[in-house]
PDB file of C-alpha atoms in Angstrom:
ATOM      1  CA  UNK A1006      79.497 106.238 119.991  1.00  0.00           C
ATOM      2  CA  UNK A1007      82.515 103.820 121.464  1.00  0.00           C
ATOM      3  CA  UNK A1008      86.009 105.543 121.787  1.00  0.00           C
ATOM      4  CA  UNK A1009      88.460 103.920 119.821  1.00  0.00           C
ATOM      5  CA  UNK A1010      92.186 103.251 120.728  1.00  0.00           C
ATOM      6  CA  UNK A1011      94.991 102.535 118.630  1.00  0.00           C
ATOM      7  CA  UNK A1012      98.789 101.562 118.754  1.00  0.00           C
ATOM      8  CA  UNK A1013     101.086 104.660 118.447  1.00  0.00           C
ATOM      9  CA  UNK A1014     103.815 106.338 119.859  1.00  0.00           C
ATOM     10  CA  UNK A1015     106.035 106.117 116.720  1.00  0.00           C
ATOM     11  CA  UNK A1016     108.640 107.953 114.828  1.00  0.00           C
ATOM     12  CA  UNK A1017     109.472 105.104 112.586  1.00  0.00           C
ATOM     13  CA  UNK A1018     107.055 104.189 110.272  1.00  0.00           C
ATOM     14  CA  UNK A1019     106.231 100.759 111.585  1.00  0.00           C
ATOM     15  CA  UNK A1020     107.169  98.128 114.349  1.00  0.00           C
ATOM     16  CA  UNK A1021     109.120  96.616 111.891  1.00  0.00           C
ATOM     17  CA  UNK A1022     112.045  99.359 110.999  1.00  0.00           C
ATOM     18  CA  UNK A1023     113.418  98.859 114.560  1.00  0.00           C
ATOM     19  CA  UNK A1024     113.643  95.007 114.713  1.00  0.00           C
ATOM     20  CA  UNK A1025     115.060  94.512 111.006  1.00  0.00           C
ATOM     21  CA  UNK A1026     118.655  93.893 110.957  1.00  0.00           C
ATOM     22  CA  UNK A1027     119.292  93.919 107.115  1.00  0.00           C
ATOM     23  CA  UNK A1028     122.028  96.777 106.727  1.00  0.00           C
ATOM     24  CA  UNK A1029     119.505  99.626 105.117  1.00  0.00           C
ATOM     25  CA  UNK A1030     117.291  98.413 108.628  1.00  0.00           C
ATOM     26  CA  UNK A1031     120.089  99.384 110.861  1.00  0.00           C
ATOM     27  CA  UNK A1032     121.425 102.950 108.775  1.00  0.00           C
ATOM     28  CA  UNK A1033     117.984 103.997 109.024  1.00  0.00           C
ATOM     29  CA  UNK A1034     117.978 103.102 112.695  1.00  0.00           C
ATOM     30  CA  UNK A1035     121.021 105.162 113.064  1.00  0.00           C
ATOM     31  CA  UNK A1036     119.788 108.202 110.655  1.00  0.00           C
ATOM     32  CA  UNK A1037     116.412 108.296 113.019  1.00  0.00           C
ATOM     33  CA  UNK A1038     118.547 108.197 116.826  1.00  0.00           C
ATOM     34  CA  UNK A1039     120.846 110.894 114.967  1.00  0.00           C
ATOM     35  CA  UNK A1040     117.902 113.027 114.341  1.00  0.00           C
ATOM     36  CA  UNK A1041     116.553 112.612 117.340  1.00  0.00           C
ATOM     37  CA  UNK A1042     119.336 114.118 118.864  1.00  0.00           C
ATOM     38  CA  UNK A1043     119.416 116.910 116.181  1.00  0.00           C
ATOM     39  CA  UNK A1044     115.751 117.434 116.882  1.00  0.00           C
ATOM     40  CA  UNK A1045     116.926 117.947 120.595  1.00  0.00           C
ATOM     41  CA  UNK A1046     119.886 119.913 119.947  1.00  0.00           C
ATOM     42  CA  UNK A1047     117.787 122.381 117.767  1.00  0.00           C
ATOM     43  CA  UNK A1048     115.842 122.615 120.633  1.00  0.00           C
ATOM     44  CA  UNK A1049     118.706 123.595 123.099  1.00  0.00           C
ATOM     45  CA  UNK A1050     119.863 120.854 124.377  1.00  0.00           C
ATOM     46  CA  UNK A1051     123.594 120.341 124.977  1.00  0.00           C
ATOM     47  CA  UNK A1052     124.924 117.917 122.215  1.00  0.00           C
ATOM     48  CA  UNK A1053     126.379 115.360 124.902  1.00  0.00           C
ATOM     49  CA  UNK A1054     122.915 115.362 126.446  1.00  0.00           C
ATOM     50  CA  UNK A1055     120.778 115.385 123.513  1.00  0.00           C
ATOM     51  CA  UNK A1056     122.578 112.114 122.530  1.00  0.00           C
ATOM     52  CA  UNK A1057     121.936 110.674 125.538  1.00  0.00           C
ATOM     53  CA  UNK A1058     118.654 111.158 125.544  1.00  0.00           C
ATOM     54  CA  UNK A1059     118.341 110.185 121.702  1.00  0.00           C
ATOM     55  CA  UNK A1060     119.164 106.878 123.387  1.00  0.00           C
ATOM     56  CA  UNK A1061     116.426 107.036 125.594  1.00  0.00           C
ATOM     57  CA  UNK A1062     113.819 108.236 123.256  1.00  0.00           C
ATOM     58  CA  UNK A1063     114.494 105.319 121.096  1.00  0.00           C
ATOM     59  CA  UNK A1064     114.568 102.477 123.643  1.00  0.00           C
ATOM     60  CA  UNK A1065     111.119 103.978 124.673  1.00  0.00           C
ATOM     61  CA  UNK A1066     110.228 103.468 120.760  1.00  0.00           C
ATOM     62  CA  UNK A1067     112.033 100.302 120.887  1.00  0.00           C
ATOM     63  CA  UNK A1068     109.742  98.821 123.343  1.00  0.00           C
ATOM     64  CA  UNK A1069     106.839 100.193 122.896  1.00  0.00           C
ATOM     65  CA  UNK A1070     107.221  98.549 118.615  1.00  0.00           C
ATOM     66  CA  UNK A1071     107.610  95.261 120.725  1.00  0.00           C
ATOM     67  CA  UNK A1072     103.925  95.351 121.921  1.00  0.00           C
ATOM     68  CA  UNK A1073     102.446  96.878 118.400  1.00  0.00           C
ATOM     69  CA  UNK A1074     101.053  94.507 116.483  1.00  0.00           C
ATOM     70  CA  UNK A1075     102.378  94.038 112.533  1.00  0.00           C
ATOM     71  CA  UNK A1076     100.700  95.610 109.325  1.00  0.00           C
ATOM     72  CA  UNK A1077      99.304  92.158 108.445  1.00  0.00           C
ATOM     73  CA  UNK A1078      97.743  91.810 111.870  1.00  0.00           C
ATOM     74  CA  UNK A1079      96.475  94.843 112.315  1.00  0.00           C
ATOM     75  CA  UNK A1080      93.895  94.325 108.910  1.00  0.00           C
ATOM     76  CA  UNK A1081      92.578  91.071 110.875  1.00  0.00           C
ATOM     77  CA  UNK A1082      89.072  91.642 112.340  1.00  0.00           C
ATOM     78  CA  UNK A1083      89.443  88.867 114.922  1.00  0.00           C
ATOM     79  CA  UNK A1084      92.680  90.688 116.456  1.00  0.00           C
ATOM     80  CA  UNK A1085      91.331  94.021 116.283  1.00  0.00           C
ATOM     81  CA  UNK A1086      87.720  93.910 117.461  1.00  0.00           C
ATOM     82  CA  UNK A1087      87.760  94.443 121.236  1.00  0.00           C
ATOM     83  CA  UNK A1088      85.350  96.022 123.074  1.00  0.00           C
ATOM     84  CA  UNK A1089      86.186  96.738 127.427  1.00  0.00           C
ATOM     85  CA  UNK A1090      84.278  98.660 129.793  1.00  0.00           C
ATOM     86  CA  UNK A1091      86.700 101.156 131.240  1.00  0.00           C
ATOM     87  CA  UNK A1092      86.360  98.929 135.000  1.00  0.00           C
ATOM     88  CA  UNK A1093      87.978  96.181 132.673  1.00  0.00           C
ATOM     89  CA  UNK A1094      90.291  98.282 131.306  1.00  0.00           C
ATOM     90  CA  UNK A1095      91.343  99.845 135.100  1.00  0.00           C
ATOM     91  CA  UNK A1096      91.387  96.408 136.160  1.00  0.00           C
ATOM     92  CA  UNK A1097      93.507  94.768 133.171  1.00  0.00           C
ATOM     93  CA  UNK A1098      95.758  97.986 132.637  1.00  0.00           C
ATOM     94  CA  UNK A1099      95.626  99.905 135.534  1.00  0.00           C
ATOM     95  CA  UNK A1100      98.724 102.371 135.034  1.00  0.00           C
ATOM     96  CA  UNK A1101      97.044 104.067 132.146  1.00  0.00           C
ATOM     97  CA  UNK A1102      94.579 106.042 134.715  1.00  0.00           C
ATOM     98  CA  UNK A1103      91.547 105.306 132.534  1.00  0.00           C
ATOM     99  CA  UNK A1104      89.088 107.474 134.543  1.00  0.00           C
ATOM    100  CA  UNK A1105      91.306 110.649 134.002  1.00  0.00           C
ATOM    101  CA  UNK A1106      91.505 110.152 130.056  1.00  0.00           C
ATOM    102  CA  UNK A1107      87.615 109.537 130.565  1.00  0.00           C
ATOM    103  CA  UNK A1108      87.327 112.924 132.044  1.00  0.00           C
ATOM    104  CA  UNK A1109      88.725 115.014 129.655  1.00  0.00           C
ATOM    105  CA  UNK A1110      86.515 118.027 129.569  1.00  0.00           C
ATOM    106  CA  UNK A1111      84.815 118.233 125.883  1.00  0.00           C
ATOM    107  CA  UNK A1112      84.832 114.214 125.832  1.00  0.00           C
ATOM    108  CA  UNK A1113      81.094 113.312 126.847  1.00  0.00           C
ATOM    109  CA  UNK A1114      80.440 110.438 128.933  1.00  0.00           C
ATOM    110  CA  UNK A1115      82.336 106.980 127.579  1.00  0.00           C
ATOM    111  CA  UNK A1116      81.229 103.671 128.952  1.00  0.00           C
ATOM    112  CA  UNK A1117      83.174 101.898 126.180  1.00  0.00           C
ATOM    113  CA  UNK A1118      86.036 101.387 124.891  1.00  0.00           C
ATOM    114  CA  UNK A1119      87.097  99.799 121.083  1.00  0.00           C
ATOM    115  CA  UNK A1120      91.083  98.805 121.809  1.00  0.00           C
ATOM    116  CA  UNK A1121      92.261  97.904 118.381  1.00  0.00           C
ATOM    117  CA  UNK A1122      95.533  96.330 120.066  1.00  0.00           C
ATOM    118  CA  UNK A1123      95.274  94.696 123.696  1.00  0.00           C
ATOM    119  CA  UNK A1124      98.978  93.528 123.525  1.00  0.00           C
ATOM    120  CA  UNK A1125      99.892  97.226 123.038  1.00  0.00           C
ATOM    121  CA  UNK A1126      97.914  98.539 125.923  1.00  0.00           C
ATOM    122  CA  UNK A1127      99.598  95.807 127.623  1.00  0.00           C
ATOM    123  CA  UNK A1128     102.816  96.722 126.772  1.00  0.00           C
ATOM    124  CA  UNK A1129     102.336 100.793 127.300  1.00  0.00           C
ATOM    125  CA  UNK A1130     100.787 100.215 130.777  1.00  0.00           C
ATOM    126  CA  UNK A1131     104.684  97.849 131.961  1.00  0.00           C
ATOM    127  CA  UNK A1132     105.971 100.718 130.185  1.00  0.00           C
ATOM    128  CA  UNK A1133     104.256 103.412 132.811  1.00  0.00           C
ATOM    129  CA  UNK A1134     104.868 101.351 135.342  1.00  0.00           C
ATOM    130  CA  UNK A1135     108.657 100.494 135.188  1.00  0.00           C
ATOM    131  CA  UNK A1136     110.309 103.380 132.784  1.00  0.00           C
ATOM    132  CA  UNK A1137     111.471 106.566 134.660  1.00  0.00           C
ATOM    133  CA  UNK A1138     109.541 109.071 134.540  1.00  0.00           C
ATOM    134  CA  UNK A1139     112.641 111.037 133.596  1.00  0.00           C
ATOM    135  CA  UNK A1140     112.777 109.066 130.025  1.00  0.00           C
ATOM    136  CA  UNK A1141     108.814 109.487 130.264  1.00  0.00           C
ATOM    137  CA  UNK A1142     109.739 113.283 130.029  1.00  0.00           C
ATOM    138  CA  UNK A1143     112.546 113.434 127.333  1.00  0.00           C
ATOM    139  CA  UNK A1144     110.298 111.139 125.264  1.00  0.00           C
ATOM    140  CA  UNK A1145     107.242 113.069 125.219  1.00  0.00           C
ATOM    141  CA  UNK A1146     109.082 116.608 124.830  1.00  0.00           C
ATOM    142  CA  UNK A1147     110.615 115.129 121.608  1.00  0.00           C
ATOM    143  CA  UNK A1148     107.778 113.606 120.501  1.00  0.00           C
ATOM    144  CA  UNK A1149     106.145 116.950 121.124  1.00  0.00           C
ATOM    145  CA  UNK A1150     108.446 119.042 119.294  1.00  0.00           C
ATOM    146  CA  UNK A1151     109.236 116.440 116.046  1.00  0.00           C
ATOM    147  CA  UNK A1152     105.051 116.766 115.393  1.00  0.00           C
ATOM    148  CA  UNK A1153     105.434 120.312 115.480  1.00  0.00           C
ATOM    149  CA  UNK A1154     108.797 120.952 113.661  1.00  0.00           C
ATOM    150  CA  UNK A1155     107.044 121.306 110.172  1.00  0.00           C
ATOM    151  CA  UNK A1156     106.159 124.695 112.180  1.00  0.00           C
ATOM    152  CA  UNK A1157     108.863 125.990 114.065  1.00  0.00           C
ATOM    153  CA  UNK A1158     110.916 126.997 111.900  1.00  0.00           C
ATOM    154  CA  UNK A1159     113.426 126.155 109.418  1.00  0.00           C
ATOM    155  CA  UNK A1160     115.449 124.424 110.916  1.00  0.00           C
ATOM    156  CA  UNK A1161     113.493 122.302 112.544  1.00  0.00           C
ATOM    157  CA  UNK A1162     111.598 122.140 109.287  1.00  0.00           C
ATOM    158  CA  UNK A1163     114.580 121.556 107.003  1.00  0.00           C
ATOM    159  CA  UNK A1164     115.425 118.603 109.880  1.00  0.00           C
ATOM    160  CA  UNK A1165     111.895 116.698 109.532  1.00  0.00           C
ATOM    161  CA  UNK A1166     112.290 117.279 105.744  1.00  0.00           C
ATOM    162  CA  UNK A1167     115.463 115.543 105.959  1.00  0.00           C
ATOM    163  CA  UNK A1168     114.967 112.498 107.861  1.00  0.00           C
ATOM    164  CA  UNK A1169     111.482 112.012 106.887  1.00  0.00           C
ATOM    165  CA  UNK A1170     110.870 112.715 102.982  1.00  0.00           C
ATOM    166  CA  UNK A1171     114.639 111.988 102.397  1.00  0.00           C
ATOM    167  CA  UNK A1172     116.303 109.479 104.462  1.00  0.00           C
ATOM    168  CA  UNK A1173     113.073 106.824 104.720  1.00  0.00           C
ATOM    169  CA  UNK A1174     111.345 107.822 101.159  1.00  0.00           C
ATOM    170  CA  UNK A1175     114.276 109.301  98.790  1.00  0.00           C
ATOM    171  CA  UNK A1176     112.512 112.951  98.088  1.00  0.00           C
ATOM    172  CA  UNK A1177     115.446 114.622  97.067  1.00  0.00           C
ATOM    173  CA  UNK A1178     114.112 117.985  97.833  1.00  0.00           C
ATOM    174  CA  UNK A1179     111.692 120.627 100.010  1.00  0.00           C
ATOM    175  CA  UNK A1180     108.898 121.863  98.075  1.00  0.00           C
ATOM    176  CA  UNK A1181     108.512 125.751  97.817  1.00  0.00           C
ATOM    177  CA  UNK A1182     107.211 127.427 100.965  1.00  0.00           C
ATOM    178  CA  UNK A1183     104.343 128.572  98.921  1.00  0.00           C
ATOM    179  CA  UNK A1184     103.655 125.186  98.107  1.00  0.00           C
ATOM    180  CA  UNK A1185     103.696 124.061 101.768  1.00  0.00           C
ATOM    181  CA  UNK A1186     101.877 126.633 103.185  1.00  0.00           C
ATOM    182  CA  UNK A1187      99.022 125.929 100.843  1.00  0.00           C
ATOM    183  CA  UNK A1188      98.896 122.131 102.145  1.00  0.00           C
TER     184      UNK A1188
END
């Protein structure tokens, strides 16, 4: 078995919906940095703040789309088949701590790695190594909580709903609970 690694990190769809600057592009770039902040504000942060760090959240996005790799890419074999040792990976991307993600109780012993995008390793490892760990923070809170929000209530579910299903796809409206909580 070889461990597999993929480009993530997020909230938009694709690389693509933050460098398009067609007008629908940029309202849906403002629609996702407003719920951002709504996401944080339902969380408890202040509004000022929470817009601030909407900011930040999506400049982390921002940056790490640069280094992802497009939809056509990603389907070619030749850009997507690499296999490193994790000593090549510590030496080519060091700020990624490779032998502590190796660790990971429950993961058995790996000796390989598949990276299905070198350029976005590349580009998350300048990432760790120059962004503040302070817009490390606000950007993995929010990621945490926007995964969960289908779950935390409401609000938070009514808000995912929203920007989601209804801003980037049109779905004019929330299934029943019963519904939901059988998928």
């Amino acid at each position: 078995m070889v461990a597999a690694l993929y480009q993530g990190g997020l909230g938009l769809p694709d690389r693509d919906y933050f460098f398009r600057d067609d007008t629908e592009s940029l309202e849906i770039q403002d629609a996702y940095r407003d719920h951002i902040a709504r996401v944080l504000i339902l969380a408890g942060a202040p509004e000022k703040e929470a817009r601030a760090d909407a900011e930040a959240v999506y400049a982390m996005e921002k940056a790490l789309a640069s280094a992802h790799l497009g939809s056509e890419e990603c389907r070619d074999p030749q850009k997507t088949t690499n296999i490193y040792t994790l000593v090549e990976l510590e030496e080519e991307f060091p700020a990624i701590g490779w032998g502590t993600l190796a660790a990971i109780p429950g993961s058995g012993p790996v000796d390989e790695v598949h990276v299905y995008q070198p350029g976005y390793v590349g580009g998350l490892n300048s990432l760790l190594a120059t962004a503040p760990l302070e817009d490390w923070k606000v950007y993995l809170r929010y990621r945490l909580i926007d995964q969960a929000s289908p779950y935390l209530g409401a609000s938070f579910e009514e808000e995912h709903f929203a920007f989601y299903e209804t801003t980037l796809y049109g779905v004019p409206e929330m299934k029943p609970r019963w519904q939901r909580v059988v998928a």
